[in-house]
Every structure is written in structure tokens, then in C-alpha cells.
Coordinates of C-alpha atoms in Angstrom, one line a residue:
M284 CA 23.6 -45.9 14.2
R285 CA 24.3 -46.3 18.0
W286 CA 26.9 -43.7 18.0
L287 CA 24.6 -41.4 16.5
L288 CA 21.8 -42.1 19.1
V289 CA 24.3 -41.5 21.9
L290 CA 25.3 -38.1 20.3
S291 CA 21.7 -37.3 20.3
W292 CA 21.5 -37.6 23.9
I293 CA 24.4 -35.3 24.3
A294 CA 23.3 -32.5 22.3
L295 CA 20.0 -33.4 20.4
T296 CA 18.6 -31.5 17.7
S297 CA 16.4 -28.4 17.7
C298 CA 13.3 -29.8 16.6
R299 CA 11.9 -32.9 15.4
S300 CA 12.1 -32.1 11.5
Q301 CA 15.8 -31.6 12.4
A302 CA 16.1 -34.7 14.6
L303 CA 16.4 -38.2 13.5
P304 CA 13.0 -39.1 12.3
E305 CA 13.4 -42.2 11.0
P306 CA 15.4 -43.7 14.0
F307 CA 13.4 -42.4 16.6
A308 CA 10.2 -43.1 14.8
S309 CA 11.0 -47.1 15.0
L310 CA 12.6 -47.0 18.4
E311 CA 12.5 -50.0 20.2
R312 CA 11.3 -50.1 23.7
G313 CA 14.6 -50.8 25.0
V314 CA 16.1 -47.7 23.4
T315 CA 13.1 -45.6 24.4
E316 CA 13.8 -46.4 28.1
E317 CA 17.5 -45.3 27.5
V318 CA 16.5 -42.0 26.2
R319 CA 13.8 -41.7 29.0
Q320 CA 16.7 -42.1 31.4
V321 CA 18.5 -39.1 29.8
A322 CA 15.1 -37.3 29.9
L323 CA 14.5 -37.6 33.7
G324 CA 18.3 -37.7 34.7
G325 CA 20.3 -36.0 32.2
E326 CA 21.5 -32.7 31.9
G327 CA 21.4 -29.6 29.8
Y328 CA 19.8 -29.5 26.4
A329 CA 20.3 -33.3 26.0
R330 CA 17.9 -33.8 28.7
M331 CA 15.2 -31.3 27.2
L332 CA 15.2 -32.8 24.1
S333 CA 15.3 -36.4 25.0
G334 CA 11.9 -35.8 26.7
W335 CA 10.8 -34.0 23.5
L336 CA 11.4 -37.1 21.4
L337 CA 9.3 -39.1 24.0
V338 CA 6.2 -37.0 23.7
D339 CA 4.3 -39.4 21.3
R340 CA 5.5 -42.3 23.0
E341 CA 2.4 -44.1 24.8
E342 CA 4.4 -46.4 26.9
V343 CA 5.7 -43.5 28.5
P344 CA 3.5 -42.1 31.4
L345 CA 1.1 -39.3 30.2
A346 CA 1.8 -37.0 33.0
E347 CA 5.6 -37.4 32.1
R348 CA 5.0 -36.9 28.5
A349 CA 2.9 -33.8 29.2
E350 CA 6.1 -32.3 31.2
Y351 CA 8.5 -33.1 28.5
A352 CA 6.1 -31.1 26.0
W353 CA 5.7 -28.3 28.2
R354 CA 9.4 -28.0 29.3
Y355 CA 10.2 -27.8 25.6
A356 CA 7.7 -25.5 24.4
L357 CA 8.6 -23.0 27.2
F358 CA 12.2 -23.3 26.1
L359 CA 11.4 -22.5 22.5
E360 CA 9.2 -19.4 23.5
E361 CA 11.8 -18.0 25.6
V362 CA 15.1 -18.5 23.3
R363 CA 13.1 -16.9 20.4
A364 CA 15.5 -18.7 17.8
F365 CA 15.3 -17.1 14.4
E366 CA 15.5 -20.5 12.7
P367 CA 12.7 -22.6 10.8
G368 CA 11.8 -25.7 12.6
W369 CA 12.3 -23.3 16.0
E370 CA 8.8 -21.9 16.3
A371 CA 7.1 -22.5 19.4
K372 CA 3.6 -22.8 18.2
A373 CA 3.8 -26.7 17.1
A374 CA 5.2 -27.3 20.7
W375 CA 2.5 -25.5 22.4
R376 CA 0.0 -27.2 20.6
K377 CA 1.4 -30.6 21.6
A378 CA 1.9 -29.5 25.4
A379 CA -1.7 -28.0 25.6
F380 CA -3.2 -31.3 24.2
L381 CA -1.0 -33.5 26.6
L382 CA -1.6 -31.2 29.5
Q383 CA -5.3 -30.9 29.3
K384 CA -5.4 -34.9 29.0
A385 CA -3.4 -35.2 32.0
Q386 CA -5.7 -32.9 33.8
D387 CA -2.7 -30.8 34.6
P388 CA -3.7 -26.8 35.4
R389 CA -0.9 -25.6 33.1
A390 CA -3.1 -26.7 30.2
F391 CA -4.9 -23.3 30.7
S392 CA -1.6 -21.6 30.0
A393 CA -0.4 -23.7 27.1
W394 CA -3.7 -23.2 25.1
Q395 CA -3.4 -19.4 25.7
K396 CA -0.4 -19.5 23.7
L397 CA -2.5 -20.6 20.6
L398 CA -5.2 -18.1 20.6
P399 CA -7.3 -16.8 18.9
E400 CA -7.4 -20.1 17.1
E401 CA -11.0 -21.4 17.5
E402 CA -9.4 -24.7 19.1
A403 CA -7.8 -22.9 22.0
V404 CA -11.1 -20.8 22.5
A405 CA -13.0 -23.8 22.6
A406 CA -10.1 -25.5 25.1
L407 CA -10.2 -22.3 27.4
L408 CA -13.8 -22.1 27.9
S409 CA -13.8 -25.5 29.1
L410 CA -11.0 -25.1 31.3
G411 CA -11.6 -21.4 32.9
E412 CA -14.1 -18.9 34.0
G413 CA -14.5 -15.6 35.3
E414 CA -11.4 -13.0 35.4
R415 CA -8.8 -15.2 34.1
L416 CA -10.5 -16.6 31.2
W417 CA -11.7 -13.0 30.2
E418 CA -8.3 -11.5 30.4
A419 CA -6.8 -14.5 28.7
L420 CA -9.4 -14.2 25.6
F421 CA -8.6 -10.3 25.5
Q422 CA -5.1 -10.6 25.4
G423 CA -5.4 -13.4 23.0
R424 CA -7.5 -11.4 20.5
A425 CA -10.1 -13.6 20.8
Y426 CA -12.7 -10.9 20.8
E427 CA -16.0 -12.4 19.7
A428 CA -15.5 -15.2 22.2
L429 CA -15.1 -12.8 24.8
L430 CA -18.2 -10.8 23.8
R431 CA -20.2 -14.2 24.2
V432 CA -19.1 -15.1 27.7
L433 CA -18.5 -11.8 29.4
P434 CA -21.5 -11.1 31.7
L435 CA -23.4 -7.9 31.0
G436 CA -22.3 -5.1 33.7
V437 CA -19.0 -6.9 34.3
R438 CA -15.7 -5.3 32.9
P439 CA -17.2 -2.7 30.5
D440 CA -13.5 -2.0 30.2
L441 CA -12.9 -5.5 28.4
R442 CA -16.2 -5.3 26.5
A443 CA -15.5 -1.8 25.3
Q444 CA -12.2 -2.3 23.8
A445 CA -13.3 -5.6 22.0
F446 CA -16.0 -3.7 20.0
F447 CA -13.3 -1.0 19.5
R448 CA -10.8 -3.4 18.2
L449 CA -13.5 -5.3 16.0
G450 CA -14.3 -2.0 14.5
R451 CA -17.6 -1.9 16.0
Y452 CA -17.1 1.8 17.4
G453 CA -20.8 2.5 17.9
E454 CA -21.6 -0.7 19.9
A455 CA -18.3 0.3 22.2
L456 CA -19.6 3.7 23.2
P457 CA -22.2 2.7 26.0
F458 CA -19.6 0.5 27.7
Y459 CA -16.8 3.0 27.5
R460 CA -19.4 5.6 29.2
E461 CA -19.9 2.7 32.0
W462 CA -16.1 2.2 32.1
A463 CA -15.4 6.2 32.5
R464 CA -17.8 6.4 35.4
R465 CA -15.9 4.0 37.2
D466 CA -12.2 5.0 36.0
P467 CA -11.5 8.1 34.2
R468 CA -9.3 6.2 31.7
G469 CA -12.6 5.0 30.0
Y470 CA -12.6 8.6 28.5
L471 CA -9.7 8.0 26.3
G472 CA -11.2 4.9 24.4
L473 CA -14.5 7.0 24.4
G474 CA -12.7 9.7 22.7
Y475 CA -11.1 7.6 20.0
A476 CA -14.3 5.7 19.3
L477 CA -16.0 8.8 18.8
W478 CA -13.1 10.2 16.6
R479 CA -13.7 6.9 14.4
L480 CA -17.3 7.7 14.0
G481 CA -16.7 11.3 12.8
R482 CA -18.0 12.9 16.0
R483 CA -14.8 15.3 16.5
E484 CA -16.5 17.9 19.0
E485 CA -17.9 15.2 21.2
A486 CA -14.7 13.4 21.0
L487 CA -12.5 16.2 22.2
E488 CA -15.2 16.9 25.2
A489 CA -14.5 13.2 26.5
L490 CA -10.8 13.4 26.0
A491 CA -10.7 16.8 28.0
R492 CA -12.0 14.8 30.9
Y493 CA -8.8 12.8 31.1
P494 CA -6.0 14.9 32.0
H495 CA -3.2 12.4 30.7
P496 CA -0.5 12.9 27.8
E497 CA -1.8 10.2 25.5
S498 CA -5.2 12.0 25.7
R499 CA -3.6 15.3 24.8
Y500 CA -1.9 13.7 21.8
A501 CA -5.4 12.5 20.7
Q502 CA -6.9 16.0 21.1
G503 CA -4.0 17.3 19.2
R504 CA -4.5 15.0 16.3
I505 CA -8.3 15.6 16.2
L506 CA -7.5 19.5 16.3
E507 CA -5.0 19.3 13.8
E508 CA -7.5 17.3 11.6
M509 CA -9.8 20.2 12.2
G510 CA -7.4 22.7 11.0
R511 CA -7.2 24.4 14.6
V512 CA -3.5 24.5 14.2
L513 CA -2.2 26.4 17.2
E514 CA -4.8 24.6 19.7
A515 CA -3.4 21.4 18.5
V516 CA 0.1 22.8 19.3
E517 CA -1.1 23.5 22.9
A518 CA -2.5 20.2 23.4
Y519 CA 0.6 18.4 21.7
R520 CA 3.1 20.5 24.0
Q521 CA 1.3 18.6 27.0
S522 CA 1.4 15.0 25.3
I523 CA 3.9 12.4 24.4
P524 CA 7.0 12.8 23.0
Q525 CA 5.4 12.0 19.1
G526 CA 3.0 14.7 19.7
I527 CA 5.8 17.4 20.7
W528 CA 7.4 16.2 17.6
R529 CA 4.3 17.0 15.5
A530 CA 4.1 20.2 17.3
T531 CA 7.4 21.4 16.2
G532 CA 6.4 20.4 12.4
L533 CA 3.3 22.7 12.8
L534 CA 5.3 25.3 14.4
E535 CA 7.8 25.6 11.5
R536 CA 5.1 25.4 9.2
Q537 CA 3.5 28.4 10.8
G538 CA 7.0 30.3 10.6
L539 CA 7.2 30.2 14.2
K540 CA 10.9 28.8 14.1
K541 CA 12.1 30.2 17.4
E542 CA 9.0 28.6 19.1
A543 CA 9.7 25.2 17.4
L544 CA 13.5 25.4 18.2
A545 CA 12.5 25.6 21.9
L546 CA 10.6 22.5 21.7
Y547 CA 13.0 20.7 19.4
L548 CA 15.8 21.6 22.0
D549 CA 13.4 20.1 24.8
L550 CA 12.9 16.9 22.8
A551 CA 16.5 16.6 22.3
R552 CA 17.3 16.5 25.8
G553 CA 15.1 13.6 26.5
T554 CA 15.6 9.8 25.7
S555 CA 12.6 9.2 23.3
P556 CA 13.5 7.9 19.9
Y557 CA 12.7 11.4 18.5
A558 CA 16.0 12.7 20.5
D559 CA 18.5 12.4 17.7
D560 CA 16.2 13.7 15.0
A561 CA 15.1 16.8 17.0
A562 CA 18.9 17.2 17.8
L563 CA 19.6 17.2 14.2
R564 CA 16.8 19.6 13.4
A565 CA 17.5 22.1 16.4
Y566 CA 21.1 22.3 14.8
I567 CA 19.9 23.1 11.3
L568 CA 17.4 25.7 12.7
A569 CA 19.6 27.4 14.8
G570 CA 21.8 27.7 12.1
E571 CA 19.2 29.2 10.0
L572 CA 18.1 31.7 12.9
G573 CA 21.7 32.7 13.8
L574 CA 21.4 31.6 17.2
A575 CA 25.0 30.1 17.7
E576 CA 24.6 29.1 21.3
S577 CA 21.5 27.0 20.6
R578 CA 23.3 25.4 17.7
R579 CA 26.3 24.7 20.1
E580 CA 23.9 23.1 22.6
A581 CA 22.1 21.2 19.7
L582 CA 25.4 19.9 18.4
D583 CA 26.3 18.5 22.0
L584 CA 22.7 16.9 22.0
V585 CA 23.0 14.9 18.8
Q586 CA 23.8 11.4 19.7
G587 CA 24.0 8.4 17.3
G588 CA 24.7 8.1 13.5
L589 CA 23.2 11.4 13.0
G590 CA 26.1 13.0 14.4
L591 CA 28.2 11.9 11.1
L592 CA 26.3 14.5 9.1
L593 CA 27.4 17.1 11.3
G594 CA 30.9 16.0 11.2
K595 CA 30.5 14.5 14.9
E596 CA 31.9 11.1 15.1
P597 CA 29.9 9.1 17.7
L598 CA 31.6 7.2 20.5
P599 CA 32.3 3.7 19.8
P600 CA 30.0 1.2 21.4
P601 CA 31.4 -0.4 24.7
P602 CA 33.3 -3.5 24.5
A603 CA 32.2 -6.7 25.7
P604 CA 33.2 -7.8 29.4
S605 CA 36.1 -10.2 28.9
S606 CA 35.3 -14.0 29.2
S607 CA 37.0 -17.4 29.1
P608 CA 35.7 -20.2 26.5
P609 CA 32.5 -21.7 27.9
P610 CA 32.2 -25.1 28.6
E611 CA 30.0 -26.0 25.7
A612 CA 32.9 -25.0 23.3
S613 CA 34.7 -28.2 22.9
L614 CA 31.1 -29.9 22.3
V615 CA 30.1 -27.6 19.6
E616 CA 33.3 -28.1 17.8
A617 CA 32.9 -31.9 17.9
L618 CA 29.3 -31.5 16.5
V619 CA 30.3 -29.1 14.0
A620 CA 33.0 -31.8 12.9
F621 CA 30.2 -34.3 12.8
G622 CA 27.9 -32.1 10.5
K623 CA 25.4 -31.6 13.2
E624 CA 25.4 -27.6 13.6
A625 CA 21.6 -27.4 14.2
W626 CA 22.5 -29.6 17.3
A627 CA 25.2 -27.4 18.3
R628 CA 23.1 -24.0 17.9
G629 CA 20.7 -26.0 20.3
V630 CA 23.2 -26.7 22.8
V631 CA 24.5 -22.9 22.6
R632 CA 21.0 -21.7 22.7
Y633 CA 20.2 -23.8 25.9
A634 CA 23.4 -22.5 27.6
L635 CA 22.5 -19.0 26.8
W636 CA 18.9 -19.5 28.0
Q637 CA 20.1 -20.9 31.4
R638 CA 23.0 -18.3 31.9
P639 CA 22.1 -15.4 30.2
G640 CA 25.1 -13.7 32.1
D641 CA 27.4 -15.9 30.0
W642 CA 26.5 -14.1 26.9
P643 CA 30.2 -12.7 26.2
A644 CA 31.4 -16.3 25.9
L645 CA 28.7 -17.7 24.4
V646 CA 27.7 -15.2 21.6
P647 CA 31.1 -16.2 19.4
L648 CA 29.8 -19.5 19.5
L649 CA 26.5 -18.2 18.2
Y650 CA 28.4 -16.5 15.2
R651 CA 30.7 -19.4 14.8
L652 CA 27.3 -21.2 13.9
G653 CA 25.8 -18.8 11.9
A654 CA 23.2 -17.5 14.4
Y655 CA 24.0 -13.8 14.1
R656 CA 20.5 -12.3 14.8
E657 CA 20.7 -14.1 18.4
G658 CA 24.1 -13.3 18.7
I659 CA 23.5 -9.6 18.1
R660 CA 20.5 -9.4 20.3
A661 CA 22.5 -10.8 23.2
A662 CA 25.7 -8.8 22.6
W663 CA 23.6 -5.4 22.0
P664 CA 24.9 -2.6 22.4
T665 CA 28.6 -3.5 23.0
L666 CA 31.0 -3.7 20.0
L667 CA 30.5 -7.6 20.0
A668 CA 27.0 -7.0 18.6
Y669 CA 28.8 -5.9 15.2
P670 CA 30.3 -8.9 13.7
R671 CA 31.4 -9.0 10.2
P672 CA 30.5 -12.2 8.4
Y673 CA 30.7 -13.0 4.8
R674 CA 33.6 -10.6 4.9
E675 CA 35.2 -11.8 1.6
W676 CA 31.9 -11.1 -0.3
V677 CA 31.2 -7.9 1.3
E678 CA 34.6 -6.8 0.9
A679 CA 34.7 -8.0 -2.7
Y680 CA 31.1 -6.5 -3.6
A681 CA 31.8 -3.1 -2.1
G682 CA 34.8 -2.6 -3.7
K683 CA 33.7 -3.6 -7.0
E684 CA 31.0 -1.0 -6.8
G685 CA 33.2 1.7 -5.1
L686 CA 31.4 1.6 -1.7
D687 CA 32.8 1.6 1.5
P688 CA 32.6 -2.1 2.8
N689 CA 31.7 -0.6 6.4
L690 CA 28.6 1.0 4.9
L691 CA 27.5 -2.1 3.3
Y692 CA 28.0 -4.0 6.6
A693 CA 25.9 -1.2 8.4
L694 CA 23.1 -1.6 6.1
L695 CA 23.1 -5.8 6.3
H696 CA 23.5 -5.4 9.9
V697 CA 20.1 -3.3 10.0
E698 CA 18.1 -5.1 7.4
S699 CA 18.6 -8.6 8.4
R700 CA 21.2 -9.0 11.2
F701 CA 22.9 -11.2 8.7
D702 CA 20.4 -13.7 8.6
P703 CA 20.2 -15.0 5.0
L704 CA 16.8 -16.5 5.5
A705 CA 15.2 -13.5 7.0
V706 CA 11.5 -12.7 5.7
S707 CA 10.0 -9.4 6.8
P708 CA 6.2 -9.3 7.7
T709 CA 6.1 -7.3 4.2
G710 CA 7.6 -10.1 2.4
A711 CA 11.3 -8.7 2.1
L712 CA 13.8 -11.6 1.6
G713 CA 17.4 -12.4 2.5
L714 CA 20.1 -10.5 3.8
G715 CA 19.7 -7.3 2.0
Q716 CA 15.5 -7.6 2.6
F717 CA 14.7 -7.1 -0.8
L718 CA 10.8 -7.1 -2.3
R719 CA 10.4 -9.4 -5.1
S720 CA 10.1 -6.5 -7.5
T721 CA 13.4 -4.6 -6.6
W722 CA 15.3 -7.9 -6.7
E723 CA 14.3 -8.3 -10.1
D724 CA 14.9 -5.0 -11.4
V725 CA 18.6 -5.4 -9.7
A726 CA 18.9 -8.6 -11.7
R727 CA 18.0 -6.4 -15.0
M728 CA 20.5 -4.0 -13.8
L729 CA 23.2 -6.8 -13.6
G730 CA 22.1 -8.4 -17.1
E731 CA 21.1 -11.6 -15.5
P732 CA 18.1 -13.7 -14.6
P733 CA 16.9 -13.2 -11.0
A734 CA 19.3 -15.2 -8.2
D735 CA 17.9 -17.0 -5.4
P736 CA 17.5 -14.0 -2.8
F737 CA 18.1 -16.5 0.0
D738 CA 21.8 -17.0 -1.4
P739 CA 23.9 -14.9 1.0
E740 CA 26.4 -14.2 -1.7
A741 CA 23.9 -13.2 -4.1
S742 CA 22.0 -11.0 -1.7
I743 CA 25.2 -9.1 -0.8
R744 CA 26.1 -8.8 -4.3
Y745 CA 22.6 -7.2 -5.2
A746 CA 22.6 -5.1 -2.2
A747 CA 26.1 -3.7 -3.2
R748 CA 24.8 -3.0 -6.8
Y749 CA 21.4 -1.3 -5.6
L750 CA 23.1 0.8 -3.3
R751 CA 25.5 1.8 -5.7
W752 CA 22.5 2.6 -8.2
L753 CA 20.9 4.8 -5.4
M754 CA 24.1 6.8 -4.6
D755 CA 24.3 7.7 -8.3
R756 CA 20.7 8.8 -8.2
C757 CA 21.5 11.1 -5.3
A758 CA 24.6 12.5 -7.0
A759 CA 23.4 16.0 -6.2
Y760 CA 24.9 15.4 -2.7
R761 CA 28.3 14.5 -1.6
G762 CA 30.0 12.9 1.1
L763 CA 27.7 11.6 4.2
E764 CA 24.7 13.6 2.7
Q765 CA 24.8 11.5 -0.3
V766 CA 25.0 8.4 2.0
A767 CA 21.9 9.6 3.7
C768 CA 19.9 10.1 0.6
A769 CA 21.0 6.7 -0.8
V770 CA 20.1 4.8 2.7
T771 CA 16.8 6.6 2.8
A772 CA 16.0 5.7 -0.6
Y773 CA 17.0 1.9 0.1
N774 CA 14.3 1.7 2.9
G775 CA 11.6 4.3 1.3
G776 CA 12.2 4.0 -2.3
V777 CA 13.9 6.1 -4.6
G778 CA 10.9 8.1 -6.0
Y779 CA 9.8 8.9 -2.5
T780 CA 13.0 10.0 -1.5
L781 CA 13.6 12.3 -4.5
R782 CA 10.5 13.6 -4.6
G783 CA 10.3 14.5 -1.2
I784 CA 13.6 16.2 -1.4
A785 CA 12.3 18.5 -4.3
R786 CA 9.0 19.1 -2.6
E787 CA 10.8 20.3 0.7
G788 CA 13.6 21.9 -1.1
G789 CA 16.5 20.2 0.4
L790 CA 17.8 17.1 2.1
Y791 CA 17.3 18.2 5.6
A792 CA 14.2 19.6 5.1
F793 CA 13.2 16.2 3.5
L794 CA 14.4 14.2 6.5
R795 CA 12.4 16.4 8.9
F796 CA 9.1 16.6 7.2
Q797 CA 8.8 13.1 5.1
E798 CA 5.6 11.6 5.6
R799 CA 6.8 8.1 7.1
D800 CA 8.5 7.8 10.3
E801 CA 10.0 4.1 9.0
P802 CA 12.7 5.9 6.7
R803 CA 13.6 8.5 9.5
E804 CA 14.4 5.8 12.1
Y805 CA 16.0 3.5 9.3
L806 CA 18.7 6.3 8.4
A807 CA 19.6 6.8 12.2
Q808 CA 20.0 3.0 12.7
V809 CA 22.4 2.6 9.5
L810 CA 24.3 5.5 10.1
S811 CA 24.5 4.3 13.9
A812 CA 26.0 1.0 12.8
Y813 CA 28.1 2.4 10.2
A814 CA 29.6 4.6 12.9
A815 CA 30.3 1.4 14.9
Y816 CA 31.9 -0.6 12.1
R817 CA 34.2 2.7 11.2
A818 CA 35.2 2.6 15.1
I819 CA 36.2 -1.3 14.7
P820 CA 39.5 -2.2 13.4

């Protein structure tokens, strides 16, 4: 047992649930003191985790335990690890309680991390006042509490926005007006609140008093809703990229294709998320109009994976800077040999947190330990951000389904960053991010009971089968157009995609005029990843 305790000092685990709960739950006082010495004078991850193991030991001074809890919570918050047990919330709760008990001023910040929970609200009300408290409650979405403590006549901007976010638009109006008298930005919120209340003409009048792109966008939305299309286009022209994108669609629908083309090219010259889509659409539209020069410019402007659809191979991602093995490499291998991969991940995460510039050396260690999401995030946008995990399975199942393994890699890269335990806010699960209903559909295709969606091999097998099925549904197209159809269907649904293509009269028209933004962006991301994998030997 002693060797295990010593090893835990070197690279303690990532959280108490992964630590050695039984041995540490019964630490004798002498052992506790030894761990304390590591917490006080040790180095790196071992020092931090030694302190965390002591936060409940009452024989350790309160202020010291509070410091340990604060340090660990801050670490979890900033490393943003994608692993169960690495969530910062429980650590912030412990830190907040100990810091408040120790009368440490950092207790306010710790409780703020737990908003809008009632316990956190009560603690902040006892610890703070004035601007600091009001801002904290607002940023923490504790709007009801903010409305209770904010004095009338003070910060009408916060009161107005709190009412708005609670859906109490009528109550927000007088405070937006008061804010607008002090600051014209208040007219933007006033316009939105009036719009929510169905008072569109008044909303337009309010928005007109704040000459800002965001306000112009809101005006465009209202005018479009009212059927005043050309007026909406003029408002959108002076607004944000999203508004200009909407203006191009309205112009096309009105048959004003040359005017739309000019706006598409303006968008394509920029850096917004609409630039690549705008360049693609400008290329298609210029071809329809027979404008060769505009078509050449559009082709030059097409960036990323969408260029594949036009026969334009994107440049490969830049290589990562060269690096030497980091000092943690031998420790990581030793921990892996002991079966302590979770400890090893903690060591690497701490090193990356402390030395972010060393990411070229540390990312391969994250990949070695299965932490692909974190490695990809750190290595983005270099070639190192495109690993090939689960290679045997990806190549085998892609080959079985007649797919390019690079395409399957690209899909999994975008879907989950190769995290087999990934769960999306909408309930999509695993490497392939399947909803339960789709997972069961694929199981029926395979003629088997549904497998575990968190099993990486099963998820790769199901993703390959489902993508092949979608490719077959998109058989009206060939090559990369078929890929584009199938990939869009993977994200948006096959019914959504095929109905949209039929409604718009073709793939490219659908890609432009589809109702949702997410499948449009998803396609660009998958094709970009596909191009990157094709460029990597």
C-alpha cells in the first residue's frame, strides 16, 4: 500500500472518485502529515492533488484547506477536461464553503461559479453588495434575485435585461426607455422587447434611434416578417454578416441575382462564418449569369472544404512546430504501466495548463492517453489536430461499406473529436453522436440488437453502416456531391435533406436555401476535415 501512496504523491488522480478513496478515507495522522508536506512543498500536479485530498481533513488548518480547494477548482475550471469526474462544479462548491468559513474574500468568486443555484444566491447576498453583487447575479442568470435587490432608479439596463430574459417583456419596457435616455444602446433592447410584444412599428421606430449593425439586423428581421422585402434588404445591407446573408437570399428570391451576387462576393471577401458559403454560392450564381470574371473571383475566394465541391483542393493544415519529448513523458509511461492512465492524464493536463506553449510536445501524450478532444483543441488548426485513433476499426468498417476511411475519420472528428463518451446537449451519444432512435434504426439495418453506443468499435461500425445507407439514398449524385448530400443528411436527417433538395430543385440550391444553419456549417466542417485527412500521409 505504501508504494501506491507514494505514487499518488507523484501524480495523483484527477478527482476524488478516481483517487484512492478507501486508503485516504482512513489515513492515519502521520500519513496525512506526509501528504500535507507534498501539498505545501511539492511540485506540479502531485502538489495540487495532495492538497485536494486534504480538504476534508479537519486536523489541517481551515485557511490551508480553503486554499487547496480553491487551487483545485481553478485548475479544473481552466483545463476544461472532457472526462467524467473532471467537472469543476463539485470542487467550486467545496471551495466556496471553505473560503466562506475561513472569511476569505475569494468566497464571493467561488459562489459566483455556482449561480443560479439558490444556495449560491443566498451566499452572495450575504457576502456582497452594490455593483459587484448586481453584476454577479446578472451574469449568473439569477434574474429574480437581481430584481429583488436592485434599487429602483439604479442600473435600469440590468433591470430591463433581467425582465427580458425572464420573458416579461412588458415590464421591461419602462426600464429600457430609462436606459435609452442615458445610453442609446437601450433602444436596441427596447426594439426587441416591443417586437416580442407584437408592436412592430414601435419596434422599428425604437431601433432606428440606434444606428448600429445589430439594430439594422433587427430592423431587417421585422421588415422581412412584415413582407416589406426590399426595405428589409436595405436594412440587412448595413447590418451584421448574418443579415447580409439573409439579404442575398431575399434578393435571389426576388429574381435580383446580379444584386445578390455582389453581396455574396462582399461576404466572401470577409472572415465571417458565411464567407465560404457565400463564395460557393457566388460561384454557382456567376455561372448561371455567365459572368466569367466574377466566377473566377468566387473560385479564388472559396476556402476550406467547400472548395472540394468545385474541384479545388484546400491547402493542408500547417505542421505543428517541432518539439522534444516533454519531461513528463517517462512518468506518463510509468503510470500507464501501473494501470494508472487517469493519473497520467492529470499530469499531462497540469503540464499543458502551466506551459501552454509546450502543446506540440504534450498533445501526443494526450493522444497516447485517449484524451483526443483536448489534444485536438490544443493543436488546432495544425496537422497535429487530425489524429487517426481506432485505425484498425475505421479502416476495416469503412472498407466493408465501400467508404473512404478519410471520410469516416472526418465525420468522427467533427461529431465527437473521437471521444467515445461524448454526450451532446440534444442527447446524441458516443463517437458517432447517434440519437437513440437512429442508433436503433441502424441496429435493425444490421439485423442485431442495439449495441452499446459508448462502445467505440460499435459506434464506428454503426457510423460506417449509416453513412453508407445515406450515400445510397443520395445516389442521384456522384462523387463529392453525393458525399455532400449524405453528410448533410447525417446531421440534418435524410428526410430533411431529400425533401429540401426536391423543394429547391437541386443540391446547391438546397445548400443555400435550407432552413437550418447547423447542417450548412456541419457540411463545411466535415469537408474541411476530409480535405485535411486526405492531405496527411
